[in-house]
Coordinates of C-alpha atoms and ligand atoms in Angstrom, one line a residue:
X1 CA -69.8 -31.9 17.5
X2 CA -69.2 -32.3 21.2
X3 CA -70.2 -29.3 23.3
X4 CA -66.8 -29.2 25.0
X5 CA -65.6 -27.6 21.7
X6 CA -65.5 -23.9 21.9
X7 CA -67.7 -22.3 19.3
X8 CA -66.4 -19.7 16.8
X9 CA -68.8 -17.1 18.2
X10 CA -67.3 -17.4 21.7
X11 CA -63.8 -17.1 20.1
X12 CA -64.8 -14.0 18.2
X13 CA -66.0 -12.4 21.4
X14 CA -62.9 -13.5 23.3
X15 CA -60.6 -12.1 20.7
X16 CA -62.5 -8.8 20.4
X17 CA -64.0 -9.3 16.9
X18 CA -67.3 -7.4 16.6
X19 CA -70.5 -8.3 14.9
X20 CA -70.2 -5.3 12.6
X21 CA -66.8 -6.6 11.4
X22 CA -68.0 -10.1 10.9
X23 CA -71.3 -9.6 9.0
X24 CA -72.6 -7.8 5.9
X25 CA -69.4 -8.1 3.8
X26 CA -68.7 -9.8 0.5
X27 CA -65.9 -12.2 1.6
X28 CA -67.5 -15.3 3.1
X29 CA -65.1 -17.4 5.2
X30 CA -65.9 -21.1 5.4
X31 CA -64.5 -23.5 8.0
X32 CA -62.8 -26.5 6.4
X33 CA -64.1 -28.6 9.4
X34 CA -67.8 -28.7 8.3
X35 CA -68.0 -26.1 5.5
X36 CA -70.0 -23.7 7.7
X37 CA -69.9 -20.0 6.9
X38 CA -68.0 -18.3 9.8
X39 CA -68.3 -14.7 8.7
X40 CA -69.0 -12.3 5.9
X41 CA -66.1 -10.0 6.0
X42 CA -65.8 -6.5 4.5
X43 CA -63.1 -6.4 1.9
X44 CA -60.6 -3.6 1.8
X45 CA -61.7 -1.4 -1.2
X46 CA -58.9 -0.9 -3.8
X47 CA -59.6 2.8 -3.5
X48 CA -58.3 2.7 0.1
X49 CA -54.8 1.6 -1.0
X50 CA -53.4 5.1 -1.5
X51 CA -54.4 6.1 2.1
X52 CA -53.0 2.8 3.5
X53 CA -49.7 3.3 1.7
X54 CA -49.5 7.0 2.9
X55 CA -50.2 5.9 6.5
X56 CA -47.5 3.3 6.3
X57 CA -44.9 5.8 4.8
X58 CA -45.7 8.3 7.6
X59 CA -45.4 5.5 10.2
X60 CA -42.0 4.6 8.8
X61 CA -40.7 8.2 9.2
X62 CA -41.6 8.1 12.9
X63 CA -40.8 4.5 13.7
X64 CA -37.3 4.4 12.1
X65 CA -36.0 6.9 14.6
X66 CA -37.4 5.1 17.7
X67 CA -34.4 3.3 19.3
X68 CA -34.5 -0.4 18.3
X69 CA -34.7 -1.7 21.9
X70 CA -37.7 0.5 22.4
X71 CA -39.2 -1.0 19.2
X72 CA -38.4 -4.3 20.8
X73 CA -40.6 -3.4 23.8
X74 CA -43.7 -3.3 21.4
X75 CA -42.9 -6.9 20.3
X76 CA -42.4 -7.9 24.0
X77 CA -45.9 -6.7 24.6
X78 CA -47.2 -8.4 21.5
X79 CA -45.7 -11.6 22.9
X80 CA -47.5 -11.1 26.2
X81 CA -50.8 -10.5 24.4
X82 CA -50.3 -13.6 22.3
X83 CA -49.6 -15.6 25.5
X84 CA -52.9 -14.3 26.9
X85 CA -54.8 -15.1 23.6
X86 CA -53.1 -18.4 22.8
X87 CA -56.0 -20.7 23.5
X88 CA -58.5 -18.6 21.6
X89 CA -56.3 -17.8 18.7
X90 CA -55.1 -21.4 18.4
X91 CA -58.7 -22.6 18.4
X92 CA -59.6 -20.1 15.7
X93 CA -56.7 -21.3 13.6
X94 CA -58.3 -24.8 13.9
X95 CA -61.7 -23.5 12.8
X96 CA -60.4 -21.5 9.9
X97 CA -57.5 -23.6 8.6
X98 CA -58.7 -27.1 9.9
X99 CA -55.7 -27.8 12.0
X100 CA -55.9 -30.3 14.9
X101 CA -56.0 -28.5 18.3
X102 CA -52.3 -29.1 19.2
X103 CA -51.2 -27.8 15.8
X104 CA -53.4 -24.7 16.1
X105 CA -51.8 -24.0 19.5
X106 CA -48.4 -24.9 18.2
X107 CA -48.8 -22.2 15.5
X108 CA -49.5 -19.6 18.2
X109 CA -46.5 -20.8 20.3
X110 CA -44.3 -20.3 17.2
X111 CA -45.6 -16.7 17.2
X112 CA -44.7 -16.3 20.8
X113 CA -41.2 -17.8 20.2
X114 CA -40.4 -15.4 17.3
X115 CA -41.5 -12.4 19.5
X116 CA -39.0 -13.6 22.2
X117 CA -36.4 -13.9 19.5
X118 CA -37.1 -10.5 18.0
X119 CA -37.0 -8.8 21.5
X120 CA -33.5 -10.1 22.0
X121 CA -32.6 -9.1 18.4
X122 CA -33.8 -5.5 19.0
X123 CA -30.6 -5.1 21.1
X124 CA -28.4 -6.8 18.6
X125 CA -28.8 -5.4 15.1
X126 CA -25.1 -5.7 14.8
X127 CA -22.9 -4.2 12.1
X128 CA -19.2 -4.6 11.4
X129 CA -16.1 -2.5 11.8
X130 CA -13.8 -2.9 8.8
X131 CA -10.1 -2.1 8.5
X132 CA -9.6 1.0 6.3
X133 CA -6.6 1.2 4.0
X134 CA -6.3 4.9 4.6
X135 CA -4.6 6.4 7.7
X136 CA -6.9 8.3 10.1
X137 CA -10.0 6.6 8.6
X138 CA -12.6 4.2 10.1
X139 CA -15.0 2.0 8.2
X140 CA -18.1 0.3 9.4
X141 CA -21.2 -1.3 8.2
X142 CA -24.6 -0.3 9.7
X143 CA -28.1 -1.7 9.3
X144 CA -30.9 0.9 8.8
X145 CA -34.6 0.5 8.6
X146 CA -35.8 -0.1 5.0
X147 CA -39.4 1.1 4.8
X148 CA -42.8 -0.5 4.7
X149 CA -42.8 -4.3 4.3
X150 CA -45.7 -5.9 2.4
X151 CA -46.5 -9.4 3.8
X152 CA -48.5 -11.8 1.7
X153 CA -49.4 -15.0 3.4
X154 CA -50.8 -18.4 2.6
X155 CA -53.8 -20.2 4.2
X156 CA -51.9 -23.0 5.8
X157 CA -49.9 -21.0 8.3
X158 CA -52.4 -18.2 8.6
X159 CA -50.8 -16.4 11.5
X160 CA -47.3 -17.8 12.2
X161 CA -45.8 -16.7 8.9
X162 CA -47.1 -13.2 9.5
X163 CA -45.5 -13.1 12.9
X164 CA -42.1 -14.3 11.6
X165 CA -42.2 -11.3 9.2
X166 CA -43.9 -8.7 11.4
X167 CA -41.8 -9.3 14.6
X168 CA -38.6 -8.9 12.7
X169 CA -39.7 -6.1 10.5
X170 CA -41.0 -4.0 13.4
X171 CA -37.9 -4.3 15.5
X172 CA -35.9 -3.5 12.3
X173 CA -37.9 -0.2 12.1
X174 CA -40.3 -1.1 9.3
X175 CA -44.1 -0.8 9.4
X176 CA -46.1 -3.8 7.9
X177 CA -49.0 -4.0 5.5
X178 CA -50.4 -7.6 5.7
X179 CA -52.5 -9.3 3.0
X180 CA -53.4 -12.6 4.5
X181 CA -54.9 -15.4 2.4
X182 CA -58.5 -14.9 1.4
X183 CA -59.1 -18.4 2.9
X184 CA -57.9 -17.3 6.4
X185 CA -58.6 -13.6 7.0
X186 CA -60.4 -14.1 10.3
X187 CA -57.3 -15.1 12.2
X188 CA -55.6 -12.2 10.6
X189 CA -58.2 -9.8 11.9
X190 CA -57.8 -11.4 15.3
X191 CA -54.0 -10.8 15.1
X192 CA -54.6 -7.1 14.3
X193 CA -56.8 -6.9 17.4
X194 CA -54.1 -8.5 19.5
X195 CA -51.5 -6.2 18.0
X196 CA -53.7 -3.2 18.7
X197 CA -53.9 -4.2 22.4
X198 CA -50.1 -4.3 22.5
X199 CA -50.0 -0.9 20.9
X200 CA -52.3 0.7 23.5
X201 CA -50.0 -0.6 26.3
X202 CA -46.9 0.6 24.4
X203 CA -48.3 4.1 24.3
X204 CA -46.6 6.3 21.8
X205 CA -46.3 4.3 18.6
X206 CA -47.2 6.0 15.3
X207 CA -50.5 5.3 13.6
X208 CA -50.3 2.6 10.8
X209 CA -47.5 0.3 12.1
X210 CA -49.6 -2.7 11.1
X211 CA -52.4 -2.5 8.6
X212 CA -54.3 -5.6 7.4
X213 CA -55.9 -5.9 4.0
X214 CA -58.9 -8.2 3.6
X215 CA -59.4 -9.6 0.2
X216 CA -58.0 -11.7 -2.7
X217 CA -55.1 -11.7 -5.1
X218 CA -56.0 -8.3 -6.6
X219 CA -55.2 -6.6 -3.3
X220 CA -51.9 -8.5 -3.1
X221 CA -51.1 -7.3 -6.7
X222 CA -51.5 -3.7 -5.8
X223 CA -49.3 -4.1 -2.8
X224 CA -46.7 -5.8 -4.9
X225 CA -46.8 -3.1 -7.6
X226 CA -46.4 -0.2 -5.2
X227 CA -43.1 1.6 -5.2
X228 CA -43.9 2.7 -1.6
X229 CA -43.2 -0.8 -0.4
X230 CA -39.5 -1.6 -0.8
X231 CA -39.8 -5.1 0.6
X232 CA -42.4 -7.8 -0.4
X233 CA -42.4 -11.0 1.7
X234 CA -44.6 -13.4 -0.1
X235 CA -45.5 -16.9 1.0
X236 CA -47.6 -19.2 -1.1
X237 CA -47.5 -21.3 -4.3
X238 CA -44.8 -21.2 -6.9
X239 CA -47.5 -19.9 -9.3
X240 CA -47.9 -16.9 -7.1
X241 CA -44.2 -16.3 -6.8
X242 CA -43.8 -16.3 -10.5
X243 CA -46.4 -13.5 -10.8
X244 CA -44.9 -11.5 -7.9
X245 CA -41.2 -11.7 -8.5
X246 CA -41.0 -9.9 -11.9
X247 CA -43.3 -7.1 -10.7
X248 CA -41.1 -6.4 -7.7
X249 CA -37.9 -6.8 -9.8
X250 CA -39.2 -4.3 -12.4
X251 CA -39.4 -1.6 -9.8
X252 CA -36.1 -2.7 -8.1
X253 CA -37.9 -3.7 -4.9
X254 CA -36.7 -6.6 -2.8
X255 CA -38.5 -9.9 -2.6
X256 CA -38.5 -12.5 0.2
X257 CA -40.1 -15.5 -1.5
X258 CA -41.3 -18.6 0.5
X259 CA -42.9 -20.8 -2.1
X260 CA -43.8 -24.5 -2.6
X261 CA -41.8 -27.5 -1.5
X262 CA -41.4 -31.1 -2.5
X263 CA -39.6 -32.5 0.4
X264 CA -37.9 -35.8 0.6
X265 CA -36.5 -38.3 3.1
X266 CA -33.8 -40.7 2.2
X267 CA -33.9 -43.9 4.4
X268 CA -30.6 -45.8 4.3
X269 CA -30.2 -49.5 5.2
X270 CA -28.8 -48.7 8.6
X271 CA -31.7 -46.4 9.6
X272 CA -33.5 -46.8 12.9
X273 CA -36.8 -47.8 11.2
X274 CA -39.0 -47.3 14.2
X275 CA -37.9 -43.7 14.5
X276 CA -38.1 -43.3 10.7
X277 CA -41.7 -44.5 10.7
X278 CA -42.7 -42.0 13.4
X279 CA -41.0 -39.2 11.6
X280 CA -42.5 -40.2 8.3
X281 CA -46.0 -40.3 9.6
X282 CA -45.9 -37.0 11.3
X283 CA -44.2 -35.3 8.4
X284 CA -46.4 -36.8 5.7
X285 CA -49.8 -36.6 7.3
X286 CA -49.5 -33.9 9.9
X287 CA -51.7 -30.8 9.0
X288 CA -53.3 -33.2 6.5
X289 CA -50.2 -32.9 4.2
X290 CA -50.8 -29.1 3.9
X291 CA -47.4 -27.8 5.2
X292 CA -44.8 -26.4 2.8
X293 CA -42.4 -28.8 4.5
X294 CA -44.7 -31.8 4.3
X295 CA -42.8 -35.0 3.5
X296 CA -43.9 -35.9 -0.1
X297 CA -41.2 -38.2 -1.3
X298 CA -39.7 -41.2 0.5
X299 CA -36.5 -42.5 -1.1
X300 CA -35.8 -45.8 0.5
X301 CA -33.0 -48.4 0.1
X302 CA -34.4 -51.3 -1.8
X303 CA -33.2 -53.8 0.8
X304 CA -35.6 -52.3 3.4
X305 CA -38.3 -50.9 1.1
X306 CA -40.8 -53.7 1.5
X307 CA -40.4 -53.8 5.3
X308 CA -40.7 -50.0 5.6
X309 CA -43.8 -49.8 3.3
X310 CA -45.4 -52.6 5.3
X311 CA -44.8 -50.7 8.6
X312 CA -46.2 -47.5 7.1
X313 CA -49.3 -49.2 5.7
X314 CA -49.9 -50.5 9.2
X315 CA -49.4 -47.1 10.8
X316 CA -51.6 -45.4 8.2
X317 CA -54.4 -47.9 8.7
X318 CA -54.8 -46.7 12.3
X319 CA -54.7 -43.0 11.7
X320 CA -57.6 -41.2 13.2
X321 CA -59.0 -39.0 10.4
X322 CA -61.8 -36.6 11.5
X323 CA -62.9 -33.5 13.3
X324 CA -59.6 -31.7 14.2
X325 CA -61.2 -30.2 17.3
X326 CA -61.8 -33.6 18.8
X327 CA -59.2 -35.2 21.0
X328 CA -57.3 -38.0 19.4
X329 CA -57.7 -36.8 15.8
X330 CA -54.4 -36.7 13.9
X331 CA -55.6 -35.9 10.4
X332 CA -58.1 -33.1 9.8
X333 CA -59.8 -31.9 6.7
X334 CA -58.3 -30.5 3.5
X335 CA -58.9 -26.8 3.1
X336 CA -61.6 -27.0 0.5
X337 CA -63.2 -29.1 -2.3
X338 CA -60.6 -27.9 -4.8
X339 CA -57.8 -29.3 -2.6
X340 CA -59.7 -32.7 -2.4
X341 CA -60.1 -32.7 -6.2
X342 CA -56.4 -31.9 -6.7
X343 CA -55.5 -34.9 -4.4
X344 CA -57.7 -37.3 -6.4
X345 CA -56.3 -36.0 -9.7
X346 CA -52.7 -36.5 -8.6
X347 CA -53.5 -40.1 -7.5
X348 CA -55.2 -40.8 -10.8
X349 CA -52.2 -39.4 -12.7
X350 CA -49.7 -41.4 -10.5
X351 CA -51.7 -44.6 -11.4
X352 CA -51.4 -43.8 -15.1
X353 CA -47.6 -43.4 -14.5
X354 CA -47.4 -46.9 -13.0
X355 CA -47.9 -46.1 -9.4
X356 CA -49.6 -48.4 -6.8
X357 CA -51.9 -46.4 -4.6
X358 CA -52.7 -47.4 -1.0
X359 CA -55.4 -45.2 0.6
X360 CA -56.4 -41.8 -0.7
X361 CA -60.1 -42.3 -0.6
X362 CA -62.6 -39.7 0.6
X363 CA -63.7 -40.4 4.2
X364 CA -67.4 -39.7 4.8
X365 CA -68.2 -41.8 7.9
X366 CA -67.6 -40.4 11.3
X367 CA -66.5 -37.0 10.1
X368 CA -68.5 -33.7 9.9
X369 CA -70.6 -33.3 6.8
X370 CA -69.4 -30.8 4.2
X371 CA -65.7 -31.1 5.2
X372 CA -63.2 -32.7 2.8
X373 CA -61.7 -35.5 4.7
X374 CA -59.3 -37.8 2.9
X375 CA -57.4 -40.9 3.9
X376 CA -53.6 -40.2 3.6
X377 CA -52.1 -42.0 0.6
X378 CA -48.9 -44.0 0.1
X379 CA -48.0 -44.4 -3.5
X380 CA -45.3 -46.8 -4.6
X381 CA -43.8 -45.4 -7.8
X382 CA -41.6 -47.0 -10.4
X383 CA -39.7 -43.7 -10.9
X384 CA -39.7 -40.0 -10.3
X385 CA -42.5 -39.1 -12.7
X386 CA -43.9 -35.6 -13.5
X387 CA -46.6 -36.1 -10.9
X388 CA -44.0 -36.9 -8.2
X389 CA -42.1 -33.8 -9.2
X390 CA -45.1 -31.5 -8.7
X391 CA -46.3 -30.3 -5.3
X392 CA -49.8 -31.5 -4.6
X393 CA -50.9 -29.8 -1.3
X394 CA -52.4 -33.0 0.2
X395 CA -51.3 -36.0 2.2
X396 CA -49.7 -38.1 -0.6
X397 CA -46.4 -39.9 0.1
X398 CA -44.6 -41.2 -3.0
X399 CA -42.2 -44.1 -2.4
X400 CA -39.2 -44.5 -4.6
X401 CA -36.5 -47.2 -4.3
X402 CA -32.7 -46.9 -4.6
X403 CA -29.6 -49.1 -4.4
X404 CA -26.8 -46.6 -4.4
X405 CA -26.6 -43.6 -2.1
X406 CA -25.4 -41.3 -5.0
X407 CA -28.6 -42.2 -6.9
X408 CA -30.7 -41.4 -3.8
X409 CA -29.1 -38.0 -3.6
X410 CA -29.8 -37.5 -7.3
X411 CA -33.4 -38.3 -6.9
X412 CA -33.7 -36.1 -3.8
X413 CA -32.3 -33.1 -5.8
X414 CA -34.0 -33.8 -9.1
X415 CA -37.2 -31.8 -8.5
X416 CA -37.8 -28.1 -9.2
X417 CA -38.4 -27.2 -5.5
X418 CA -35.7 -27.0 -2.8
X419 CA -37.3 -26.4 0.6
X420 CA -36.7 -29.2 3.1
X421 CA -35.0 -32.6 3.1
X422 CA -33.6 -35.2 5.5
X423 CA -31.8 -38.5 5.7
X424 CA -32.4 -41.3 8.2
X425 CA -29.2 -43.3 8.7
X426 CA -26.8 -44.4 11.3
X427 CA -24.0 -44.4 8.8
X428 CA -21.9 -41.3 9.5
X429 CA -20.6 -41.2 5.9
X430 CA -24.1 -41.0 4.5
X431 CA -25.1 -38.4 7.0
X432 CA -22.1 -36.2 6.4
X433 CA -22.4 -36.6 2.6
X434 CA -26.0 -35.5 2.8
X435 CA -25.0 -32.3 4.5
X436 CA -21.9 -31.7 2.2
X437 CA -21.6 -29.5 -0.9
X438 CA -22.5 -32.6 -2.9
X439 CA -25.5 -33.5 -0.8
X440 CA -29.0 -32.0 -0.4
X441 CA -29.6 -28.8 -2.4
X442 CA -32.4 -27.7 -0.1
X443 CA -32.6 -24.7 2.3
X444 CA -33.2 -27.2 5.1
X445 CA -31.3 -30.5 5.5
X446 CA -31.8 -32.7 8.5
X447 CA -30.3 -35.9 9.9
X448 CA -32.6 -38.4 11.7
X449 CA -35.4 -36.0 12.0
X450 CA -38.2 -35.3 9.5
X451 CA -38.4 -32.4 7.1
X452 CA -41.3 -30.7 8.8
X453 CA -41.7 -28.8 12.1
X454 CA -38.8 -26.3 12.0
X455 CA -37.8 -24.3 15.0
X456 CA -37.8 -20.5 14.7
X457 CA -34.1 -20.1 15.7
X458 CA -32.8 -21.2 12.2
X459 CA -33.3 -19.3 9.0
X460 CA -36.3 -20.8 7.2
X461 CA -36.6 -21.0 3.4
X462 CA -35.5 -22.9 0.4
X463 CA -33.8 -22.8 -3.0
X464 CA -34.9 -23.1 -6.7
X465 CA -38.7 -22.8 -7.1
X466 CA -39.1 -22.4 -3.4
X467 CA -37.9 -18.8 -4.1
X468 CA -34.6 -18.4 -2.2
X469 CA -36.0 -16.2 0.7
X470 CA -35.1 -16.7 4.3
X471 CA -37.3 -15.8 7.3
X472 CA -37.4 -16.3 11.0
X473 CA -34.1 -16.9 12.9
X474 CA -30.3 -16.7 12.4
X475 CA -29.5 -13.5 10.4
X476 CA -32.8 -13.5 8.4
X477 CA -33.4 -10.0 9.9
X478 CA -30.9 -8.5 7.5
X479 CA -33.5 -8.9 4.7
X480 CA -35.7 -6.3 6.4
X481 CA -33.0 -3.7 6.6
X482 CA -30.9 -1.5 4.4
X483 CA -27.2 -2.2 4.6
X484 CA -25.0 0.9 4.7
X485 CA -21.2 1.1 4.5
X486 CA -19.8 4.1 6.3
X487 CA -16.3 5.6 6.1
X488 CA -15.3 8.2 8.6
X489 CA -12.2 10.4 8.1
X490 CA -10.8 11.7 11.4
X491 CA -7.5 12.9 9.9
X492 CA -6.6 16.3 8.4
X493 CA -5.7 14.7 5.0
X494 CA -7.9 13.5 2.2
X495 CA -6.2 10.4 0.8
X496 CA -7.9 8.6 -2.0
X497 CA -8.3 4.8 -2.0
X498 CA -6.2 2.6 -4.3
X499 CA -3.4 5.4 -4.1
X500 CA -5.2 7.5 -6.7
X501 CA -3.9 11.1 -7.0
X502 CA -6.2 13.9 -7.8
X503 CA -4.6 17.1 -6.5
X504 CA -6.2 20.4 -7.4
Ligands
NAD1 P1 -51.5 -19.2 -2.9 O1 -50.3 -19.0 -3.8 O2 -52.8 -19.6 -3.6 O3 -51.9 -17.9 -2.1 C1 -50.9 -17.3 -1.2 C2 -51.2 -15.8 -1.1 O4 -50.8 -15.1 -2.3 C3 -52.7 -15.4 -0.9 O5 -52.7 -14.4 0.1 C4 -53.1 -14.9 -2.2 O6 -54.2 -14.0 -2.2 C5 -51.9 -14.2 -2.7 N1 -51.7 -14.1 -4.2 C6 -52.0 -15.0 -5.1 N2 -51.7 -14.5 -6.3 C7 -51.1 -13.3 -6.1 C8 -50.5 -12.3 -7.0 N3 -50.5 -12.4 -8.3 N4 -50.0 -11.2 -6.4 C9 -50.1 -11.0 -5.1 N5 -50.6 -11.9 -4.2 C10 -51.1 -13.0 -4.8 O7 -51.1 -20.3 -1.8 P2 -52.0 -21.1 -0.8 O8 -52.8 -22.1 -1.5 O9 -52.6 -20.1 0.2 O10 -50.8 -21.8 0.1 C11 -50.3 -23.0 -0.2 C12 -48.9 -22.8 -0.9 O11 -48.1 -22.0 -0.1 C13 -48.2 -24.1 -1.1 O12 -47.5 -24.1 -2.3 C14 -47.1 -24.1 0.0 O13 -46.0 -24.9 -0.2 C15 -46.8 -22.7 0.1 N6 -46.2 -22.3 1.4 C16 -44.9 -22.0 1.4 C17 -44.3 -21.7 2.6 C18 -42.8 -21.5 2.7 O14 -42.4 -21.0 3.8 N7 -42.0 -21.9 1.8 C19 -45.1 -21.6 3.8 C20 -46.4 -21.9 3.7 C21 -47.0 -22.2 2.5

């Protein structure tokens, strides 16, 4: 590796992670770049959970009465600390999750953006005033802090997803207990340090506003089962969501689920193909196909299918696959050997279903040893088979043809997941139909822009097996608060609603 690349140890020092924290533990963290062991972290003992929950409950009692704009000040300071740490944290994201440099930095920028959003929000947690049917009465709706929020996050956005949740939860008055992925706990520890620096500058925050749990699914399970945690925000696979949702429902907690996607692009005959190609390549191979919003299905009008596939094959042939820290690389490694095997298995299954596979081989030359580097694959499919309907977390783009726009919409919606979608067309009727009630059934639907790379200003999330949760912008903050309807009687009478008489 070139010596211009900053080493993990320099990053640890810059971010304030100590030798004692990084050695001697049982959770070995490997870099997807070259498989090297980055650290042996100490896992949070299950026996600590009671104390962690108690600390969070106590923090809630104190934090909920701090005025929301003052709570926003903590997030403003967090944004400042993130700005100062952006280069180091972004590089650590690359080391731990295998993202190319600009995507690692982009992830931290997203954290800064949500902090800015949350600071503004802290002065706008608006409720409603409602007309009362009774004379001398006033009705309103207020939003109250809800309690500790458990955040469970996935490896592929190791820090941004936490920040979407934490920035909103904290201005809403809720402490956070974070269980990051066991594949990416180092960046989480770094975020805890960055947060702690903001806390010191803030001055008088209660202890336990943010606690980070290091370990695997079992720790997540105890968080999910705890009645002390009214809100669970869980990001990850549909498999994980299926395990989490019933446990939270059983205890009448609230779930914000952000699960798998199987995102499609419809390309109509009028589409600007040059733009479409650029959008397809970024959405399908960016982050090595390991985004929840990665483009996985290309539904293209048969009149342009051959032309578009030829352009894509040409673009794919020139894609620089390699060390994500080196300038010019666009496709980094998959997270681990299991992910590589899942990609190969999906391509084998697609072949059995009649698919023609272009690419998809393991790359071994010119890449660091012990990383799992794969050529992104284009797979021409005869139909939407079982393999196409499943999310394989790898750079595989299935191509399906259509003749009739209604059929394209049916294909787009005929998968279990419902996260992100888009249409490329210059035909206004197609564009509007795609966004209409009879159009895309996803949480995100775009026109002439790919399905991946959302801005934080909009609510983020999806339907069906994606889980139905919404995070980030718009009014997603409401999920982190308790809604309360208030009626105030300022008259000297006690009239009942609906004209009911009950005189005593
Ligand atoms: P994963 O489901 O394997 O793990 C996610 C997290 O859940 C980890 O922290 C893990 O320890 C925890 N976990 C697993 N089982 C649990 C259980 N029973 N109870 C509590 N916690 C449990 O997912 P991954 O491989 O880290 O991430 C990839 C997946 O995440 C993909 O399916 C991707 O689409 C999805 N994802 C979705 C979004 C979104 O916003 N919709 C964003 C990022 C990733």
